[in-house]
mmCIF file of C-alpha atoms and ligand atoms in Angstrom:
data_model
loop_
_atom_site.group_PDB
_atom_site.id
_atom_site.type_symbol
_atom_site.label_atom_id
_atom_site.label_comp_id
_atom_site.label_asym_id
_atom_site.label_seq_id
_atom_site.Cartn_x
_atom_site.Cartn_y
_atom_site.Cartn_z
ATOM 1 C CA UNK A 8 73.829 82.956 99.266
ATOM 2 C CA UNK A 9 76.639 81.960 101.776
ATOM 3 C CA UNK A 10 76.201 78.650 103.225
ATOM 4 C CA UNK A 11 79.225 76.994 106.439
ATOM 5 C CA UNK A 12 78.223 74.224 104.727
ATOM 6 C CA UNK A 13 79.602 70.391 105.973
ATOM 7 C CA UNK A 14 81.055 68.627 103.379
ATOM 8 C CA UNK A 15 83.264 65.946 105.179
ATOM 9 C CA UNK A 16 82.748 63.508 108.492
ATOM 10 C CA UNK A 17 85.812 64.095 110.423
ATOM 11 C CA UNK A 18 87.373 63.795 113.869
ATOM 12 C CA UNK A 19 87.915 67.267 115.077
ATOM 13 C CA UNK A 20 90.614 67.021 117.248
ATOM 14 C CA UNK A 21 92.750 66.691 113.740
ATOM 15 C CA UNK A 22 90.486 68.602 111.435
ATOM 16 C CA UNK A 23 89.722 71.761 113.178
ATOM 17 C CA UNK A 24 87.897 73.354 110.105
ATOM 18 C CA UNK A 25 85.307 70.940 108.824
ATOM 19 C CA UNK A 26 83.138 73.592 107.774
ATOM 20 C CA UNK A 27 83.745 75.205 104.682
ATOM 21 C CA UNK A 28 82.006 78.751 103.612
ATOM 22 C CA UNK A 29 80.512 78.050 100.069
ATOM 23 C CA UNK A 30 78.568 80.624 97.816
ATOM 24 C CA UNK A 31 75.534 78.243 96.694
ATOM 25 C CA UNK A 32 72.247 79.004 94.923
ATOM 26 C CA UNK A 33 69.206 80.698 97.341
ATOM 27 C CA UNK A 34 66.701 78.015 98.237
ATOM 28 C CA UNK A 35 63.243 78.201 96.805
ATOM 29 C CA UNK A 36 60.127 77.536 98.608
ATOM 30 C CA UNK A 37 57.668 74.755 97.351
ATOM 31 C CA UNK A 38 54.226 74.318 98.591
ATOM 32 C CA UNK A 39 52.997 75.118 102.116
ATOM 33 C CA UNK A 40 56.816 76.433 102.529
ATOM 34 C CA UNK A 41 58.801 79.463 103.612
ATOM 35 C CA UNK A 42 61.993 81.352 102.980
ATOM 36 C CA UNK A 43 63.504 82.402 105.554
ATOM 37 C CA UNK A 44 65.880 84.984 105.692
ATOM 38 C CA UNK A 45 68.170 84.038 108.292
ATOM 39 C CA UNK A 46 68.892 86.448 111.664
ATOM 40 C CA UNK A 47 70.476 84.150 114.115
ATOM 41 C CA UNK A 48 71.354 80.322 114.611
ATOM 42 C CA UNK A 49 72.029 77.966 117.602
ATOM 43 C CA UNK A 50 75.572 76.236 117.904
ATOM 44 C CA UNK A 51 74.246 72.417 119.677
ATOM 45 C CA UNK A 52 76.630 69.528 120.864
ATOM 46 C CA UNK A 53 74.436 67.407 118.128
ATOM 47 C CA UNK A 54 76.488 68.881 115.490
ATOM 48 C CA UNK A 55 79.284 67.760 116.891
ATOM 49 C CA UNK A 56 77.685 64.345 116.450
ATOM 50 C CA UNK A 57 77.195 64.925 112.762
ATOM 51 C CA UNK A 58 80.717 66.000 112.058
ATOM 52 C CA UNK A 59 82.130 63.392 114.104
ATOM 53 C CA UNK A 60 79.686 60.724 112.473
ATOM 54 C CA UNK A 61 77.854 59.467 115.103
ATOM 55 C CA UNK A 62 74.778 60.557 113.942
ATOM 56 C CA UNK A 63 75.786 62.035 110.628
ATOM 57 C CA UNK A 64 74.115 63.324 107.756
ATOM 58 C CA UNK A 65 72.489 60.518 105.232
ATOM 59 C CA UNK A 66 74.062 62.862 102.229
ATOM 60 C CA UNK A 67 76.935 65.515 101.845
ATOM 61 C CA UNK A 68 77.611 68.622 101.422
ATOM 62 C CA UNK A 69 74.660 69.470 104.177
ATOM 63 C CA UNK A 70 74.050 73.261 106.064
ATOM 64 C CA UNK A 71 74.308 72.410 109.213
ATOM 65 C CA UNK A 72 72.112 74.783 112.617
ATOM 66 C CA UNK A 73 68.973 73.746 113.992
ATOM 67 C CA UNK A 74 67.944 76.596 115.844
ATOM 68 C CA UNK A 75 66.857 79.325 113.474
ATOM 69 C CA UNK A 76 65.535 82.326 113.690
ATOM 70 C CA UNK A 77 64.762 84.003 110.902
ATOM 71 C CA UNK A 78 62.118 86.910 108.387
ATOM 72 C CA UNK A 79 60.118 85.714 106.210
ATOM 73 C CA UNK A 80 60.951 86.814 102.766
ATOM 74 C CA UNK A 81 58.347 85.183 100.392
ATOM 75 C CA UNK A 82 55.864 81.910 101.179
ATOM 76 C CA UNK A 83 55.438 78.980 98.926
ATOM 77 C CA UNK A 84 51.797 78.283 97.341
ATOM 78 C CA UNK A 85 49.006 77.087 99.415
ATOM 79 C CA UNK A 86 48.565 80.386 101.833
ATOM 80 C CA UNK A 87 48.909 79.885 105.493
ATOM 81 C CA UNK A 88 50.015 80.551 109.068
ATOM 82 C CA UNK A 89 52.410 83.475 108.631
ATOM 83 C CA UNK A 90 53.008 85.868 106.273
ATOM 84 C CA UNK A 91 56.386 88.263 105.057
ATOM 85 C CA UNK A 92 58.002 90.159 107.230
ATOM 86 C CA UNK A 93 56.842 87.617 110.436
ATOM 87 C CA UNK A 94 59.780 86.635 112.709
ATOM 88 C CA UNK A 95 59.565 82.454 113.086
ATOM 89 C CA UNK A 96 62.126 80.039 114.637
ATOM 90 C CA UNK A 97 62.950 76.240 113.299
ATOM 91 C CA UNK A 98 63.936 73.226 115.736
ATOM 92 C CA UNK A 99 65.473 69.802 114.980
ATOM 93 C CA UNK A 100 62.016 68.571 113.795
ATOM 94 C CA UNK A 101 62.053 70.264 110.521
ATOM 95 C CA UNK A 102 59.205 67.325 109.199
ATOM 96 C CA UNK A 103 57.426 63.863 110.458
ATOM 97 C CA UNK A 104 54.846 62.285 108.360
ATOM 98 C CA UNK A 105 51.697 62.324 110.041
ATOM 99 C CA UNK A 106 50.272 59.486 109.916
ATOM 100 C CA UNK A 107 52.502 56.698 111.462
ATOM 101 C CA UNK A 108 51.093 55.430 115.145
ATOM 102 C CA UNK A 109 53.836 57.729 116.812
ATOM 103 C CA UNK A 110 52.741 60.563 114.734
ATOM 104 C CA UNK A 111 48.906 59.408 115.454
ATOM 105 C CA UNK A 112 49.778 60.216 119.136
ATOM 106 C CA UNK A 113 51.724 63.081 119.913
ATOM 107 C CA UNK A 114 55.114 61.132 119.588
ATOM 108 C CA UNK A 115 55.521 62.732 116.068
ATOM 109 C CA UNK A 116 59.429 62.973 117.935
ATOM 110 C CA UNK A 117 59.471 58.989 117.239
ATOM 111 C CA UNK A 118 58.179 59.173 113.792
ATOM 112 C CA UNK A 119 59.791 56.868 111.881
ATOM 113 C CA UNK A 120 59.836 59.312 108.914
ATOM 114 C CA UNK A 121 61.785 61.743 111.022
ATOM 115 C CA UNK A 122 63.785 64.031 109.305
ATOM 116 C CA UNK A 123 66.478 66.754 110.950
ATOM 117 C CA UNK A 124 66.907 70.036 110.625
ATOM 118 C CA UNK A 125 70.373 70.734 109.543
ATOM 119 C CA UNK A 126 71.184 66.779 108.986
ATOM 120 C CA UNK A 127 68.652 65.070 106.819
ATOM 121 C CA UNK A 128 68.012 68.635 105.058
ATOM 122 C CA UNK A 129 69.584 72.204 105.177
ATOM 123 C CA UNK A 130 69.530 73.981 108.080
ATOM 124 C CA UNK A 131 70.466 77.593 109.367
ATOM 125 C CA UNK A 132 74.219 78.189 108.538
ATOM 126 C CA UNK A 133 73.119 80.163 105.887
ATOM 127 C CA UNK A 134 71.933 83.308 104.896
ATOM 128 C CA UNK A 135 68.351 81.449 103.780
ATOM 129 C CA UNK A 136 66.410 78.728 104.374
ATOM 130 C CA UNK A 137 63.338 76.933 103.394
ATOM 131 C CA UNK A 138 60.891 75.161 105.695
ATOM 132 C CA UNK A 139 57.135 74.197 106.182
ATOM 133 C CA UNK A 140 54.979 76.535 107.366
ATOM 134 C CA UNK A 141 53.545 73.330 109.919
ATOM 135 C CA UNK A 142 57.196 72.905 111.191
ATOM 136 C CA UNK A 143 58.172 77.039 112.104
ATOM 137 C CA UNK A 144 56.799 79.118 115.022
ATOM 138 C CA UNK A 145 56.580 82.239 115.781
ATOM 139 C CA UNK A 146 59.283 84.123 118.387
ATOM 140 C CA UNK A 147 57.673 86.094 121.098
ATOM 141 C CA UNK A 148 58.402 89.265 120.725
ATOM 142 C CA UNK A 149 60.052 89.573 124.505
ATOM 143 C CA UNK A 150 63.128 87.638 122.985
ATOM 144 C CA UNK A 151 65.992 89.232 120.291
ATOM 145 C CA UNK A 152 67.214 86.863 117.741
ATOM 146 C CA UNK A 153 70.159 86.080 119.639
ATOM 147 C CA UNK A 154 68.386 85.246 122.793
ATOM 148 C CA UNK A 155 65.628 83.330 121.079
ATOM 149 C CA UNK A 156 68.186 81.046 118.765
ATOM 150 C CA UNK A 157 68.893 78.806 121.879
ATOM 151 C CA UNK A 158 65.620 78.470 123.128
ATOM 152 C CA UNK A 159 64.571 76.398 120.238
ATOM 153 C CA UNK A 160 66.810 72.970 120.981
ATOM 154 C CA UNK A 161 68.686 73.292 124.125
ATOM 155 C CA UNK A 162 65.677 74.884 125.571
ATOM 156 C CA UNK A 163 62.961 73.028 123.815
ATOM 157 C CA UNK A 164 64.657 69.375 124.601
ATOM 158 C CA UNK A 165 65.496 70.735 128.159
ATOM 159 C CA UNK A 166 61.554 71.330 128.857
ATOM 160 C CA UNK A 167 60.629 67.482 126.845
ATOM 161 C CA UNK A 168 63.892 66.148 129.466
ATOM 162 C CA UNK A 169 62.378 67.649 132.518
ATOM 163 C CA UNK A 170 58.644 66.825 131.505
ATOM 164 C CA UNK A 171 60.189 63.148 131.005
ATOM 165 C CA UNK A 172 61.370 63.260 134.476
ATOM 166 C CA UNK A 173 58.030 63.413 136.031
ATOM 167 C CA UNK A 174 59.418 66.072 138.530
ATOM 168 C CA UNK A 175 56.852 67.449 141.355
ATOM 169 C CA UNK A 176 57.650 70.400 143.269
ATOM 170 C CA UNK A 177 59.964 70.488 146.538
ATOM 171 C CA UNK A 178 61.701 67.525 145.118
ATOM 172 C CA UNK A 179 65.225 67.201 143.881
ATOM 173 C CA UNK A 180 66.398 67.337 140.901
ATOM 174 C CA UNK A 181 69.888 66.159 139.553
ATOM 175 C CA UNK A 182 71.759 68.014 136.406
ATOM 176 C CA UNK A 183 74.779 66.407 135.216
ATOM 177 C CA UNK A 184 76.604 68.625 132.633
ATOM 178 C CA UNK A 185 75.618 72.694 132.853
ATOM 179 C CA UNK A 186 75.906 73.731 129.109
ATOM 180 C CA UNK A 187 72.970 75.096 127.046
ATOM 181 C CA UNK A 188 70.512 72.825 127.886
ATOM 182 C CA UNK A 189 70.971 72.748 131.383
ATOM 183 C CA UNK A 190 71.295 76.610 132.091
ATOM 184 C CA UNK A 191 67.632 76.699 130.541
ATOM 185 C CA UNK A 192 66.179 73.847 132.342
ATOM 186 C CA UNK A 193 67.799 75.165 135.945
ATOM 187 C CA UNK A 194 66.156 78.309 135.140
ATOM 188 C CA UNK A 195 62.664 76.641 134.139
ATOM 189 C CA UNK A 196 62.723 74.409 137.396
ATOM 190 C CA UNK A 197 63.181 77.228 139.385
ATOM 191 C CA UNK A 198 59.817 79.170 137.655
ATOM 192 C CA UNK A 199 57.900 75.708 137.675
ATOM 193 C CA UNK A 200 58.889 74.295 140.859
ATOM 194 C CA UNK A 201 59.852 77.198 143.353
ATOM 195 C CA UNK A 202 60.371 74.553 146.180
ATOM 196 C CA UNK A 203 62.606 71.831 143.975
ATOM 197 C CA UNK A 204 66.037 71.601 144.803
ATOM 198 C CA UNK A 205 68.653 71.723 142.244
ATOM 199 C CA UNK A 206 71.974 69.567 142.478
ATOM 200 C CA UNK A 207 74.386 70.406 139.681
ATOM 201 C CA UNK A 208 77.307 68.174 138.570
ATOM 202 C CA UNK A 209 80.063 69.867 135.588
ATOM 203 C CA UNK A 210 83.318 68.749 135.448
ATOM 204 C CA UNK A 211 84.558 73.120 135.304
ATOM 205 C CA UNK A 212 84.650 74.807 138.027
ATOM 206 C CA UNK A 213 83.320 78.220 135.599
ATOM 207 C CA UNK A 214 79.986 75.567 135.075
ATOM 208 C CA UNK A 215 80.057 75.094 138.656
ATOM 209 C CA UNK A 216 80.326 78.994 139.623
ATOM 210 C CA UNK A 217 77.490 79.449 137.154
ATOM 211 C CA UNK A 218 74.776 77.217 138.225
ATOM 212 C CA UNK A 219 75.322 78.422 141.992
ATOM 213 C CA UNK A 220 75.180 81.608 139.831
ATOM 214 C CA UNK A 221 71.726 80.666 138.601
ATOM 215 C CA UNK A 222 70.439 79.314 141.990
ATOM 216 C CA UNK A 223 71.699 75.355 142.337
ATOM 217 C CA UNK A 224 71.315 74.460 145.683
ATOM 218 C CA UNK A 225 74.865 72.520 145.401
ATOM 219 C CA UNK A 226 77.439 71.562 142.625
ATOM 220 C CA UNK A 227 79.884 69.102 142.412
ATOM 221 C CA UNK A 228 82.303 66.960 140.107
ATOM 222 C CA UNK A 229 80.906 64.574 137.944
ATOM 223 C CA UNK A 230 81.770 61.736 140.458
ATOM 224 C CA UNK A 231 80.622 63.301 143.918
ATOM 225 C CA UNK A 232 78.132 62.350 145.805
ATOM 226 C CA UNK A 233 74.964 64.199 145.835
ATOM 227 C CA UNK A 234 74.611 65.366 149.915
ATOM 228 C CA UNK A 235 70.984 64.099 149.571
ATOM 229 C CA UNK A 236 69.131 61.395 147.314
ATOM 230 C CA UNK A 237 67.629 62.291 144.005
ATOM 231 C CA UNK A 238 64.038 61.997 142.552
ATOM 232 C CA UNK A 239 65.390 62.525 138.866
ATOM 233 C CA UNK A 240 68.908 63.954 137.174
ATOM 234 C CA UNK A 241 68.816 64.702 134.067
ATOM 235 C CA UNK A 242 72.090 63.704 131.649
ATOM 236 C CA UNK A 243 73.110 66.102 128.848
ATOM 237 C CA UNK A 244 76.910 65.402 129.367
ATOM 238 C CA UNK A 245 78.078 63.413 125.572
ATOM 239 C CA UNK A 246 80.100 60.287 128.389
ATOM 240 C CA UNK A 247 79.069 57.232 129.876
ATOM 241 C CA UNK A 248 80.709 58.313 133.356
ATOM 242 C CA UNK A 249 77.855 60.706 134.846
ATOM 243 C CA UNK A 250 75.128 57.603 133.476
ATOM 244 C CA UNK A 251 76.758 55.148 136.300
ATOM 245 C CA UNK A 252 77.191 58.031 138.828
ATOM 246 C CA UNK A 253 73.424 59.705 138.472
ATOM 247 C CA UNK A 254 71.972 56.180 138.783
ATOM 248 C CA UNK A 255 73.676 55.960 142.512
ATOM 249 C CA UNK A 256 72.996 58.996 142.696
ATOM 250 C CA UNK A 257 69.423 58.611 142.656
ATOM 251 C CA UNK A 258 66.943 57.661 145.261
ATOM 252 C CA UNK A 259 64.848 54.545 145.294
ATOM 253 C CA UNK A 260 61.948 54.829 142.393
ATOM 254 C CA UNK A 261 63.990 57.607 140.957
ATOM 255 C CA UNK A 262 64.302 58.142 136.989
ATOM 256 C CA UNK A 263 67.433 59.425 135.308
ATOM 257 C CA UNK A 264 66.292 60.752 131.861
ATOM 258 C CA UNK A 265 69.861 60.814 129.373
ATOM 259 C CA UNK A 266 68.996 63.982 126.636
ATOM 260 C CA UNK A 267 72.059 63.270 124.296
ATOM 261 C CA UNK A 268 71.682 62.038 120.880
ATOM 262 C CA UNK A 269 74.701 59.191 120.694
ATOM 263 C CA UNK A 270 77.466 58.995 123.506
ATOM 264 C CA UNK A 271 81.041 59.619 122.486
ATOM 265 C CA UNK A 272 82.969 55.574 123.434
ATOM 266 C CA UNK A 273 85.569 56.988 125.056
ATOM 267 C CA UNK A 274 84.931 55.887 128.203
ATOM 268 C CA UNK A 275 82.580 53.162 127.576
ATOM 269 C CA UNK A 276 84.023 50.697 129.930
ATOM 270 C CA UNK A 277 83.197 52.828 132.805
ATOM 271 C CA UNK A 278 79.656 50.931 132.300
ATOM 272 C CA UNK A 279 81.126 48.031 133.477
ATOM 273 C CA UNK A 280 81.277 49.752 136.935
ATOM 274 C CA UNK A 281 77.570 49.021 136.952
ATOM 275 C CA UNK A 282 76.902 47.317 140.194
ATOM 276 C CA UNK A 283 73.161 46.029 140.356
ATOM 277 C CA UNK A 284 72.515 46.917 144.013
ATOM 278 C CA UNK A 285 74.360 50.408 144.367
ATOM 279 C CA UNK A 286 72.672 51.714 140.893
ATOM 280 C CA UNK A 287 70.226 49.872 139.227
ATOM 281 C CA UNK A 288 68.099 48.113 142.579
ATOM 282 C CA UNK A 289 65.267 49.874 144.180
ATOM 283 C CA UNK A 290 63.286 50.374 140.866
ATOM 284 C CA UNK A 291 65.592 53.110 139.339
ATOM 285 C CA UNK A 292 64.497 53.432 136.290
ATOM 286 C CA UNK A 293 66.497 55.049 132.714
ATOM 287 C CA UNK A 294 65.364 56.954 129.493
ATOM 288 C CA UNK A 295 66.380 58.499 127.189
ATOM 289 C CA UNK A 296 64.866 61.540 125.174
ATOM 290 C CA UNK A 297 64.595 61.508 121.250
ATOM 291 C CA UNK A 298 64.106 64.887 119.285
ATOM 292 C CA UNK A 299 61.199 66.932 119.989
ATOM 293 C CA UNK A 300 57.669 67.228 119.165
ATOM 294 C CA UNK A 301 56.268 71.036 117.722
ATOM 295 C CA UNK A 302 54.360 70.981 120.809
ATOM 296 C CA UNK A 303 57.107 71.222 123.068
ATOM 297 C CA UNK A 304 58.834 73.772 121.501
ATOM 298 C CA UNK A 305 55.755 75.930 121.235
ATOM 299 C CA UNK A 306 54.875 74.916 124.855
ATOM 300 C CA UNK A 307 58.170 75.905 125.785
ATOM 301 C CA UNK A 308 58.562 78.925 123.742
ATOM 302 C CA UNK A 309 55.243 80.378 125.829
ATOM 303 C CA UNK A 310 56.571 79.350 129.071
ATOM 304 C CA UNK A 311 60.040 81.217 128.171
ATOM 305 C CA UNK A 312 58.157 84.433 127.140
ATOM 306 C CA UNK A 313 56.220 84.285 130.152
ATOM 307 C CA UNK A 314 58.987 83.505 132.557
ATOM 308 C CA UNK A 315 60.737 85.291 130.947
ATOM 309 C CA UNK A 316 63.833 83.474 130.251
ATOM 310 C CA UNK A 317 66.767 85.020 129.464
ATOM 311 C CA UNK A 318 69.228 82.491 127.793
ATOM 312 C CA UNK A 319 72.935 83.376 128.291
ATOM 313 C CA UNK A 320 74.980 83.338 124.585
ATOM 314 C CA UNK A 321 77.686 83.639 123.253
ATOM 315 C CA UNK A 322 77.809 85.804 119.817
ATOM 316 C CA UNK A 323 79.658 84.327 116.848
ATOM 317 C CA UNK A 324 79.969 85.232 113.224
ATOM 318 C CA UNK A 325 78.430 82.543 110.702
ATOM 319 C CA UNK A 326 82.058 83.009 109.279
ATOM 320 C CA UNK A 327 83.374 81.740 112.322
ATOM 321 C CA UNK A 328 81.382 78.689 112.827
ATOM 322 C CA UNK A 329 84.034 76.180 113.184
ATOM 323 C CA UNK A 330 85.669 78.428 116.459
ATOM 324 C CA UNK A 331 81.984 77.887 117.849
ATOM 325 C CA UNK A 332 81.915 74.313 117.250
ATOM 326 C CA UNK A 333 85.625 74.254 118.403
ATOM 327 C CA UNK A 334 84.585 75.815 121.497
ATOM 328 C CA UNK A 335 82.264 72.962 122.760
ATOM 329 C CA UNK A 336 84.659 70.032 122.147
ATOM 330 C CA UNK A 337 86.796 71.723 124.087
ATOM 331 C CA UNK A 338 84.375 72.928 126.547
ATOM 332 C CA UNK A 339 84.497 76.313 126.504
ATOM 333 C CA UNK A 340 81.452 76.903 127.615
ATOM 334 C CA UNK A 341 78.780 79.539 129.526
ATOM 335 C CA UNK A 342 75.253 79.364 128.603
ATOM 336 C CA UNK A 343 74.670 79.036 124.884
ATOM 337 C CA UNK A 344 76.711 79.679 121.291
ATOM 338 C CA UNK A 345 74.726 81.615 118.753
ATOM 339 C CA UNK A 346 75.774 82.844 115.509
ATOM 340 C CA UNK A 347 74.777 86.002 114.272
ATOM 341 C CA UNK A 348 73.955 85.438 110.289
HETATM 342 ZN ZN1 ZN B 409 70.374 70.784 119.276
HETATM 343 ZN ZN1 ZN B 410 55.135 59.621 111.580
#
């Protein structure tokens, strides 16, 4: 099969192509598994953290893509859940191991036994892949490939971020950064919470045009000032900047919940900005989100279907994988990158 497979961690501001298209063998399914024959596969600003090694792969060469949708062309031994021909999706968690206390109690996310789709094994930048029956679900039929790719992380982490947040309707809700994630959970607020108010801060002015687009109540520049207090802002921008400016952004007892799996350094010293009183007093409280559990992405799947949400995306051949990835460095973004295996 043909694999964009990553065979090198790299800095892509000077190596623009560090995905290479490979003719490898087709993966067989063991036990309890699938093989998938891929449709369509989510682009994600975590793969830009594998390339760039700040969260990268623990071997190499490694597919990268962990939102896959895909037919099923054969199963593994062991029967199951689905059968050929059914349409199923995989997200980051491609496996935890089920018995750890995390695992015990619905934080299988935490597991220390976490493995990645796409980083600790092969993920969807390929015609095929192989995963657990346990660890794929299956795409409501309201959705295309296309649309449903994205719905699996950025939508899947957007619903655990905003969950995480503790939100209640008519309150106000904070977004800094409007990319995949944030397109999705602007769109789930509004279904959840009719009477929440959205405040949107991206650094484009195209982001900004698109979340009034999409019903924000008021956007800004990363560094504004939000006209009124926040209960929560979520964080799904890769700098330290928008951390220091959500927390005095927020109200007192507010929570700013950071979805991004490492944050780039280059503006780490903007942390020292921190002033104790103007950001951190009053109880304001930080987390962070790690990976997801099955149970949000199924949860969130439903609630998309039902909704129904319709992610914006971008179309890219697998070919033409490193333009995708390209794309979000440089932050040309509007809604979501899928490529279309
Ligand atoms: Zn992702
Ligand atoms: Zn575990």
């Amino acid at each position: 099969m043909k694999a964009m497979m990553l065979t090198r961690v790299s800095d892509l501001r000077d190596d623009r192509n560090p995905l290479e298209m490979r003719e490898v063998a087709d993966p067989v399914p063991g036990e309890r598994e699938v093989l998938l024959k891929v449709l369509a596969c989510g682009v994600c600003h975590t793969e830009l953290d594998e390339i760039e090694g700040r969260t990268p792969p623990p071997r190499l060469p490694v597919i990268p893509g962990h939102q896959v949708v895909g037919r099923i062309e054969e199963t593994g031994g062991g029967g199951g859940r689905f059968k050929k021909g059914d349409r199923v999706g995989v997200a980051w968690i491609y496996s935890a191991c089920g018995r750890c206390k995390f695992c015990r109690t619905g934080r299988e996310n935490l597991c220390v036994d976490f493995r990645a789709t796409g980083r600790d094994v092969d993920g969807g930048y390929a015609e095929y892949m192989t995963v657990s029956q346990d660890f794929a679900y299956a795409i409501p039929e309201v959705f295309s490939d296309i649309e449903a790719a994205p719905l699996l992380c950025a939508g899947a982490i957007g619903y655990r971020s905003l969950q995480l947040t503790g939100l209640r309707d008519g309150q106000r809700l904070g977004l800094t950064g409007f990319g995949a994630s944030g397109h999705l959970v602007l769109l789930l607020v509004k279904h959840k919470f009719p009477k929440a108010k959205v405040f949107v801060f991206a650094r484009a002015q195209k982001e900004r045009e698109f979340a009034r687009e999409l019903g924000a109540v008021w956007t800004g520049d990363t560094d504004d000032a939000s006209p009124e207090k926040l209960d929560a802002v979520i964080d799904t921008t890769p700098v330290w900047k928008p951390v220091v400016e959500a927390l005095r952004n927020l109200d007192a007892g507010g929570r700013l919940v950071v979805n991004a799996i490492r944050k780039e350094n280059v503006d780490q010293d903007y942390l020292l900005k921190l002033d104790y009183p103007v950001h951190l007093w009053m109880e304001k409280e930080i987390k962070s989100v790690a990976n997801v559990t099955r149970a949000d992405v199924s949860e969130f799947l439903k609630l998309a279907a039902e909704i129904p949400i319709r992610p914006e995306v971008e179309v890219y051949p697998l070919e033409e994988a490193n333009r995708a990835l390209l794309d979000i460095k440089e932050r040309r973004i509007r809604g979501a990158k899928v490529l279309k295996v």
